[in-house]
Structures are given as C-alpha cells and as structure tokens.
Short mmCIF file of C-alpha atoms and ligand atoms in Angstrom, two decimals:
data_model
loop_
_atom_site.label_atom_id
_atom_site.label_comp_id
_atom_site.label_asym_id
_atom_site.label_seq_id
_atom_site.Cartn_x
_atom_site.Cartn_y
_atom_site.Cartn_z
CA UNK C 1 39.00 37.07 -12.16
CA UNK C 2 41.72 37.92 -9.64
CA UNK C 3 42.79 40.83 -11.78
CA UNK C 4 39.27 42.22 -11.98
CA UNK C 5 38.90 41.93 -8.19
CA UNK C 6 42.09 43.93 -7.70
CA UNK C 7 40.85 46.67 -10.05
CA UNK C 8 37.56 46.92 -8.18
CA UNK C 9 39.44 47.06 -4.87
CA UNK C 10 41.50 50.03 -6.06
CA UNK C 11 38.39 51.95 -7.10
CA UNK C 12 36.50 51.07 -3.92
CA UNK C 13 39.46 52.24 -1.84
CA UNK C 14 39.29 55.61 -3.62
CA UNK C 15 35.56 55.86 -3.02
CA UNK C 16 35.85 55.26 0.71
CA UNK C 17 38.60 57.81 1.13
CA UNK C 18 41.33 55.39 1.97
CA UNK C 19 43.75 57.18 -0.26
CA UNK C 20 46.07 59.93 0.83
CA UNK C 21 45.51 62.07 -2.24
CA UNK C 22 42.60 63.44 -4.21
CA UNK C 23 42.12 62.05 -7.75
CA UNK C 24 43.95 59.18 -9.34
CA UNK C 25 47.65 59.34 -9.86
CA UNK C 26 49.09 58.43 -13.25
CA UNK C 27 50.62 55.33 -11.70
CA UNK C 28 47.23 54.18 -10.42
CA UNK C 29 45.59 54.68 -13.80
CA UNK C 30 48.42 52.87 -15.54
CA UNK C 31 48.18 50.01 -13.08
CA UNK C 32 44.42 49.76 -13.57
CA UNK C 33 44.81 49.72 -17.36
CA UNK C 34 47.55 47.10 -17.12
CA UNK C 35 45.38 44.89 -14.93
CA UNK C 36 42.43 45.36 -17.28
CA UNK C 37 44.65 44.38 -20.20
CA UNK C 38 45.88 41.27 -18.41
CA UNK C 39 42.28 40.37 -17.57
CA UNK C 40 41.00 40.69 -21.13
CA UNK C 41 43.95 38.90 -22.70
CA UNK C 42 43.50 36.08 -20.22
CA UNK C 43 39.82 35.90 -21.09
CA UNK C 44 40.54 35.84 -24.82
CA UNK C 45 43.12 33.04 -24.47
CA UNK C 46 40.78 30.90 -22.41
CA UNK C 47 37.97 31.48 -24.91
CA UNK C 48 40.35 30.41 -27.67
CA UNK C 49 41.16 27.24 -25.76
CA UNK C 50 37.46 26.62 -25.27
CA UNK C 51 36.83 26.97 -28.98
CA UNK C 52 39.64 24.49 -29.71
CA UNK C 53 38.16 22.00 -27.25
CA UNK C 54 34.70 22.57 -28.75
CA UNK C 55 36.05 21.84 -32.21
CA UNK C 56 37.59 18.58 -31.09
CA UNK C 57 34.31 17.61 -29.43
CA UNK C 58 32.38 18.46 -32.60
CA UNK C 59 34.76 16.40 -34.71
CA UNK C 60 34.57 13.45 -32.32
CA UNK C 61 30.78 13.53 -32.71
CA UNK C 62 31.00 13.54 -36.52
CA UNK C 63 33.12 10.38 -36.79
CA UNK C 64 30.26 7.96 -35.91
CA UNK C 65 28.12 9.71 -38.53
CA UNK C 66 30.77 8.93 -41.14
CA UNK C 67 30.91 5.32 -39.97
CA UNK C 68 27.15 4.95 -40.30
CA UNK C 69 27.31 6.44 -43.80
CA UNK C 70 29.90 3.82 -44.76
CA UNK C 71 27.71 1.00 -43.40
CA UNK C 72 24.73 2.34 -45.33
CA UNK C 73 26.78 2.66 -48.52
CA UNK C 74 27.91 -0.97 -48.14
CA UNK C 75 24.36 -2.17 -47.59
CA UNK C 76 22.99 -0.27 -50.58
CA UNK C 77 25.80 -0.94 -53.06
CA UNK C 78 27.10 -4.32 -51.79
CA UNK C 79 30.66 -2.96 -51.83
CA UNK C 80 32.64 -0.20 -50.14
CA UNK C 81 33.74 2.89 -52.08
CA UNK C 82 37.24 3.38 -53.44
CA UNK C 83 39.20 6.52 -52.48
CA UNK C 84 38.43 9.76 -54.30
CA UNK C 85 41.67 10.63 -56.08
CA UNK C 86 40.63 13.84 -57.83
CA UNK C 87 38.72 15.62 -55.08
CA UNK C 88 35.35 15.68 -56.82
CA UNK C 89 33.62 13.82 -53.99
CA UNK C 90 33.19 10.59 -55.95
CA UNK C 91 35.20 7.37 -55.82
CA UNK C 92 37.78 6.69 -58.53
CA UNK C 93 37.99 3.27 -60.18
CA UNK C 94 39.51 1.91 -63.34
CA UNK C 95 38.81 -1.18 -65.41
CA UNK C 96 41.69 -3.65 -65.42
CA UNK C 97 41.15 -6.65 -67.75
CA UNK C 98 37.41 -6.29 -67.31
CA UNK C 99 37.57 -5.99 -63.52
CA UNK C 100 36.72 -2.76 -61.71
CA UNK C 101 39.49 -1.90 -59.22
CA UNK C 102 40.34 1.12 -57.10
CA UNK C 103 42.52 3.62 -58.93
CA UNK C 104 44.55 4.13 -55.76
CA UNK C 105 44.57 2.73 -52.25
CA UNK C 106 44.43 6.20 -50.66
CA UNK C 107 42.89 9.58 -51.35
CA UNK C 108 40.05 11.53 -49.86
CA UNK C 109 36.66 10.40 -48.70
CA UNK C 110 34.10 10.28 -51.54
CA UNK C 111 31.83 12.57 -49.58
CA UNK C 112 29.22 13.17 -52.29
CA UNK C 113 28.47 9.48 -52.65
CA UNK C 114 28.38 9.06 -48.88
CA UNK C 115 26.42 12.24 -48.14
CA UNK C 116 29.02 13.14 -45.53
CA UNK C 117 30.64 16.57 -44.95
CA UNK C 118 33.30 17.52 -47.51
CA UNK C 119 35.60 19.01 -44.87
CA UNK C 120 36.32 18.47 -41.18
CA UNK C 121 35.68 21.21 -38.60
CA UNK C 122 39.09 22.75 -39.39
CA UNK C 123 38.23 22.99 -43.08
CA UNK C 124 40.40 20.12 -44.34
CA UNK C 125 39.46 17.04 -46.38
CA UNK C 126 39.16 13.58 -44.84
CA UNK C 127 41.98 11.16 -45.66
CA UNK C 128 40.68 7.74 -46.77
CA UNK C 129 42.76 4.59 -47.20
CA UNK C 130 41.60 1.10 -48.16
CA UNK C 131 43.03 -2.42 -48.38
CA UNK C 132 45.88 -2.22 -50.90
CA UNK C 133 44.60 -5.24 -52.80
CA UNK C 134 41.51 -3.29 -53.82
CA UNK C 135 43.84 -1.94 -56.54
CA UNK C 136 44.51 -5.43 -57.90
CA UNK C 137 42.31 -7.25 -60.41
CA UNK C 138 43.63 -10.59 -59.17
CA UNK C 139 42.24 -10.02 -55.68
CA UNK C 140 39.34 -7.59 -55.74
CA UNK C 141 36.82 -10.22 -56.90
CA UNK C 142 38.37 -13.08 -54.92
CA UNK C 143 36.18 -14.30 -52.06
CA UNK C 144 39.28 -15.43 -50.18
CA UNK C 145 40.62 -11.86 -50.00
CA UNK C 146 39.21 -9.18 -47.74
CA UNK C 147 39.70 -6.76 -50.64
CA UNK C 148 36.61 -8.51 -52.05
CA UNK C 149 34.48 -6.03 -50.09
CA UNK C 150 35.53 -3.51 -52.81
CA UNK C 151 34.53 -5.77 -55.74
CA UNK C 152 31.94 -3.97 -57.80
CA UNK C 153 31.42 -5.92 -61.03
CA UNK C 154 32.55 -8.92 -63.03
CA UNK C 155 32.71 -12.60 -62.22
CA UNK C 156 34.28 -14.13 -59.17
CA UNK C 157 37.95 -15.03 -59.21
CA UNK C 158 38.42 -18.61 -58.01
CA UNK C 159 41.68 -18.90 -56.11
CA UNK C 160 43.44 -22.06 -55.01
CA UNK C 161 42.24 -21.37 -51.46
CA UNK C 162 38.56 -21.66 -52.31
CA UNK C 163 36.63 -24.81 -51.51
CA UNK C 164 32.90 -25.42 -51.76
CA UNK C 165 31.12 -27.93 -49.57
CA UNK C 166 27.98 -28.97 -51.51
CA UNK C 167 26.29 -30.83 -48.66
CA UNK C 168 25.90 -27.63 -46.63
CA UNK C 169 26.28 -25.09 -49.44
CA UNK C 170 29.14 -23.28 -47.75
CA UNK C 171 32.30 -21.83 -49.26
CA UNK C 172 35.55 -22.16 -47.34
CA UNK C 173 38.84 -20.41 -47.85
CA UNK C 174 40.83 -22.91 -45.86
CA UNK C 175 40.32 -26.35 -44.41
CA UNK C 176 37.22 -27.20 -46.43
CA UNK C 177 38.15 -30.89 -46.35
CA UNK C 178 38.30 -30.97 -42.57
CA UNK C 179 34.93 -29.34 -41.95
CA UNK C 180 32.76 -30.40 -44.86
CA UNK C 181 30.36 -33.03 -43.51
CA UNK C 182 29.89 -36.27 -45.41
CA UNK C 183 26.26 -36.91 -46.17
CA UNK C 184 24.49 -39.96 -44.73
CA UNK C 185 24.89 -42.87 -47.03
CA UNK C 186 28.57 -42.58 -47.01
CA UNK C 187 31.19 -42.15 -49.58
CA UNK C 188 34.39 -43.86 -49.83
CA UNK C 189 34.76 -47.43 -48.99
CA UNK C 190 31.58 -48.76 -50.52
CA UNK C 191 33.06 -47.44 -53.62
CA UNK C 192 30.67 -48.89 -56.13
CA UNK C 193 31.42 -45.85 -58.03
CA UNK C 194 29.40 -44.39 -60.77
CA UNK C 195 26.24 -46.32 -60.16
CA UNK C 196 23.99 -43.30 -60.32
CA UNK C 197 25.42 -42.21 -63.54
CA UNK C 198 26.53 -38.77 -62.55
CA UNK C 199 29.82 -39.80 -63.76
CA UNK C 200 31.83 -36.70 -63.28
CA UNK C 201 32.12 -37.24 -59.61
CA UNK C 202 31.41 -33.71 -58.56
CA UNK C 203 28.02 -34.73 -57.38
CA UNK C 204 26.49 -31.40 -58.26
CA UNK C 205 25.27 -30.85 -54.78
CA UNK C 206 23.36 -33.78 -53.52
CA UNK C 207 20.60 -33.67 -56.04
CA UNK C 208 17.81 -35.94 -54.97
CA UNK C 209 19.54 -36.64 -51.73
CA UNK C 210 21.58 -39.54 -52.94
CA UNK C 211 24.38 -37.93 -51.10
CA UNK C 212 27.86 -39.02 -51.14
CA UNK C 213 27.43 -40.52 -54.53
CA UNK C 214 30.29 -42.66 -53.51
CA UNK C 215 32.78 -43.97 -55.79
CA UNK C 216 35.48 -41.40 -55.64
CA UNK C 217 37.91 -44.05 -54.74
CA UNK C 218 37.86 -43.89 -50.99
CA UNK C 219 38.67 -40.20 -50.89
CA UNK C 220 36.60 -38.75 -48.05
CA UNK C 221 36.85 -35.22 -49.34
CA UNK C 222 33.65 -34.02 -50.87
CA UNK C 223 34.83 -30.44 -51.23
CA UNK C 224 34.84 -28.98 -54.68
CA UNK C 225 37.77 -26.94 -55.83
CA UNK C 226 38.81 -24.95 -58.87
CA UNK C 227 36.52 -25.30 -61.86
CA UNK C 228 34.44 -27.95 -60.04
CA UNK C 229 32.88 -25.21 -57.99
CA UNK C 230 29.39 -24.20 -58.95
CA UNK C 231 29.46 -20.41 -58.90
CA UNK C 232 25.88 -19.90 -59.98
CA UNK C 233 24.85 -18.95 -56.45
CA UNK C 234 27.36 -16.11 -56.39
CA UNK C 235 27.57 -14.71 -59.88
CA UNK C 236 27.71 -11.05 -58.89
CA UNK C 237 29.31 -9.09 -56.02
CA UNK C 238 29.47 -8.99 -53.07
CA UNK C 239 32.06 -11.75 -53.08
CA UNK C 240 32.92 -11.28 -49.42
CA UNK C 241 31.24 -14.18 -47.65
CA UNK C 242 31.31 -15.75 -44.18
CA UNK C 243 34.34 -17.81 -45.15
CA UNK C 244 36.36 -14.79 -46.23
CA UNK C 245 39.34 -14.59 -43.88
CA UNK C 246 40.08 -13.46 -41.30
CA UNK C 247 37.31 -15.48 -39.72
CA UNK C 248 36.22 -14.95 -36.13
CA UNK C 249 39.18 -13.98 -33.99
CA UNK C 250 41.79 -14.98 -36.57
CA UNK C 251 44.55 -12.44 -36.79
CA UNK C 252 45.20 -10.86 -40.11
CA UNK C 253 48.79 -12.04 -39.87
CA UNK C 254 51.55 -11.79 -37.30
CA UNK C 255 54.66 -11.46 -39.38
CA UNK C 256 53.40 -10.62 -42.80
CA UNK C 257 49.92 -9.23 -43.17
CA UNK C 258 48.85 -11.61 -45.86
CA UNK C 259 45.61 -9.86 -46.64
CA UNK C 260 46.93 -6.30 -46.59
CA UNK C 261 44.38 -5.35 -43.99
CA UNK C 262 44.98 -2.10 -42.13
CA UNK C 263 46.10 -2.10 -38.51
CA UNK C 264 45.38 0.24 -35.60
CA UNK C 265 47.58 0.69 -32.53
CA UNK C 266 46.85 2.56 -29.31
CA UNK C 267 48.99 5.31 -27.72
CA UNK C 268 51.30 2.73 -26.16
CA UNK C 269 51.80 0.89 -29.43
CA UNK C 270 49.55 -2.02 -28.51
CA UNK C 271 47.45 -3.49 -31.27
CA UNK C 272 43.79 -2.47 -31.18
CA UNK C 273 42.78 -4.23 -34.38
CA UNK C 274 44.55 -5.79 -37.31
CA UNK C 275 41.76 -6.60 -39.74
CA UNK C 276 40.47 -3.23 -40.94
CA UNK C 277 39.20 -2.87 -44.49
CA UNK C 278 39.41 0.94 -44.49
CA UNK C 279 40.54 3.81 -42.27
CA UNK C 280 39.28 7.41 -42.54
CA UNK C 281 41.30 10.13 -40.80
CA UNK C 282 40.90 13.80 -40.08
CA UNK C 283 44.30 15.15 -39.15
CA UNK C 284 42.85 17.62 -36.63
CA UNK C 285 43.98 21.17 -35.90
CA UNK C 286 47.27 20.67 -37.76
CA UNK C 287 45.43 19.21 -40.77
CA UNK C 288 46.56 21.82 -43.31
CA UNK C 289 50.19 21.31 -42.28
CA UNK C 290 49.81 17.53 -42.38
CA UNK C 291 48.17 17.51 -45.81
CA UNK C 292 51.01 19.70 -47.07
CA UNK C 293 53.75 17.49 -45.66
CA UNK C 294 53.13 14.39 -43.56
CA UNK C 295 56.50 14.65 -41.83
CA UNK C 296 55.43 18.01 -40.34
CA UNK C 297 52.53 16.43 -38.43
CA UNK C 298 52.61 17.11 -34.70
CA UNK C 299 53.85 13.76 -33.36
CA UNK C 300 55.24 10.37 -34.29
CA UNK C 301 51.83 8.77 -33.81
CA UNK C 302 50.21 11.43 -36.01
CA UNK C 303 52.80 10.90 -38.76
CA UNK C 304 51.80 7.23 -38.65
CA UNK C 305 48.34 8.24 -39.87
CA UNK C 306 49.48 10.09 -42.99
CA UNK C 307 52.47 8.04 -44.21
CA UNK C 308 50.41 5.74 -46.42
CA UNK C 309 51.44 2.37 -44.97
CA UNK C 310 49.17 -0.22 -43.38
CA UNK C 311 49.58 0.98 -39.79
CA UNK C 312 47.53 3.66 -38.04
CA UNK C 313 47.67 4.99 -34.49
CA UNK C 314 45.47 6.57 -31.89
CA UNK C 315 46.72 10.06 -30.98
CA UNK C 316 46.24 12.69 -28.29
CA UNK C 317 46.79 16.41 -27.64
CA UNK C 318 45.72 19.67 -29.27
CA UNK C 319 46.44 18.37 -32.77
CA UNK C 320 45.05 14.89 -32.27
CA UNK C 321 43.68 12.97 -35.24
CA UNK C 322 40.21 11.43 -35.38
CA UNK C 323 39.81 8.03 -37.02
CA UNK C 324 36.99 5.88 -38.30
CA UNK C 325 37.47 2.33 -39.53
CA UNK C 326 35.61 -0.87 -40.34
CA UNK C 327 36.66 -4.38 -39.37
CA UNK C 328 36.15 -7.38 -41.63
CA UNK C 329 33.54 -8.63 -39.16
CA UNK C 330 31.62 -5.35 -39.28
CA UNK C 331 31.61 -5.55 -43.08
CA UNK C 332 30.26 -9.08 -42.95
CA UNK C 333 27.63 -8.04 -40.42
CA UNK C 334 26.37 -5.33 -42.79
CA UNK C 335 26.16 -7.87 -45.64
CA UNK C 336 24.38 -10.38 -43.40
CA UNK C 337 21.88 -7.69 -42.37
CA UNK C 338 20.73 -7.30 -45.95
CA UNK C 339 20.88 -11.00 -46.79
CA UNK C 340 23.74 -10.50 -49.27
CA UNK C 341 25.88 -13.18 -47.65
CA UNK C 342 24.53 -16.41 -48.95
CA1 CA O 1 36.68 11.34 -57.78
CA1 CA O 2 47.04 15.89 -36.29
CA1 CA O 3 51.04 4.52 -41.10
#
C-alpha cells in the first residue's frame, strides 16, 4: 500500500499546484507506472501466497475426513483395506494358499471403497502404506500379529504365541499361564485325575462348572495352546482381538520392530507413535515431483514419507506433507464399538 500512497501523493501534488511545471513530465509518468507495476506485482504475489496457505488449510481439514472414512470402513468390513496398486480406486488383494493378502504393502488410497476424494488439493493421489505383514499369508490371519486387522477371509492361523484361557474366555498372545485364573475347586495337587471322564484334559471350558477338572499332574497352567484351542468362537475375521500386541502402552519394539508396525517421528526426530497399522500421506505442494521421484522431495523429513520403509515423519514449510494414521489401539476401539472383539 505504500506504493499506492506515493502515487496518490504525486497526483495530489499536481492538483494543488505544488509543481513547477504544467502537465506531467515523462519521468513523472514513468515513475507512476513503475510504482503501479510494483504495487500490482506485490498484490499478485501476496494473493498467490494466500492461495498456497488456503490450500494447506483445506488439506489439513480433509485429513480427519479420511481418518473417519477408514474407521467406518473397518467397522463395516471388519478389516482395513489393502493399498490400491493399479489406481482404480479399489484395494488390491491376492489369494495365497487360500488366504487373502494384500498384493503390496504400499500404493494409493482405495478412494472409491472409502468414498474419499481421489486427489488431494494439489491434484495428486494419496499415498497409502500398511503393515508389511499384510502381504504374508502366515501373518495376516494370525491374531498375534497386528497385520490381522487386514485379514479378510479364511480360518485363523494359530501361532505358537497364542494361548486361550477357558475360565475367562480370553485369548492371550503372551503370558497366558501367568494371568489365566484357576477356577475354584482347584487343579493340581488334588490330582485325582480323570474322575469326571473328560479324559483329554483340555477341559473344554469349564462345562458344568466343575472347573479345574484337576488331574493334569500338578501343572497349574490351564491355558490351552496349539490345537487344544477351541476356535469356534472366532471362526471368521476380524482376528485382531484385545490380546493382539502391542497391548496398552507396550512399544512395538525398540531394536527390531517385531510386528512391522509403522512409526511416526516429529520434526525433532522424537517418536510420536510406533504402533501404526497404516499411514496415508499427501505429499503437499511438491506432490507431483515427489510421486515422480522420492529423492526430489523438498526435505529430508519429506523424503522419509515416500521412501517406502516403516518410518514416517512430521514435516513443515510450503511443501509440507499431511499424514493420517491409525494406531493398533484405535483399530481395537473401532472393533469394540461394533462388538466384533469377543
Ligand atoms: Ca485397485
Ligand atoms: Ca512434500
Ligand atoms: Ca520412511
């Protein structure tokens, strides 16, 4: 506005006869035009900056909408979607030995199935990456893997980690023996064994309340393992249950991330979360460049979001990325909300 004020001052000076000559000199006209030019260019630049800020604000407002769409998808389908690997807006899976797994761990957001926008405000697709074990038939239907939130069909895989405590009907992925309560009536030492005729010692869940059904030779463990486990209560997905690690505040893993969960760090490199089942990213104003070649993204932190490994980062600046993610606990909460966790 300073430039405009100067222009007006020149013209007012002419009007009030403060000039020594009649009419405008060429130099005065040139100066006025120059100032006008500076004024309009300045205005255009600031409007451009405003539009860029507006776009970032718009994108920031869209990310919670995407998150809600993911929660709804999980509640309706009892699993999360796999990445879209062919850009048609739908997830891509394949059948591996009868188990449905994700075709790839990364791709674009399956926007048609989520009813979310196809492109971000800069016109680029959303990057979508999931737990790497969602690609693996050994893990995707295993309750003791967080990849189980991507299990879509087929029976449950029973891993060595799984224990079932019949007296409280709870599945555990570690320490079942130490937390499974022994029913009144005792086990162990009375040890008169197979008196009730169940014989096989697995007690099939306290039928008729005879609890304990003793006789397993003084072994206080009443947890079932392996093929002892009665899977009839969970014969179809979702296989993610309360006992699926990480539980509570457990870390996904300090040295090796044993569950292949995704991690998020802040601008200073401090861990924000280490138990994410998926991360969705829009690469921001430099999205087209980033999609073309990750190494050309605007900063080290932004390259972290496109390099395909398990680590993601918060970013800042004109080209900042916008992220959405879901923790294991949020996934469990959605399944609890609909009564799918048994
Ligand atoms: Ca697809
Ligand atoms: Ca970016
Ligand atoms: Ca990374």
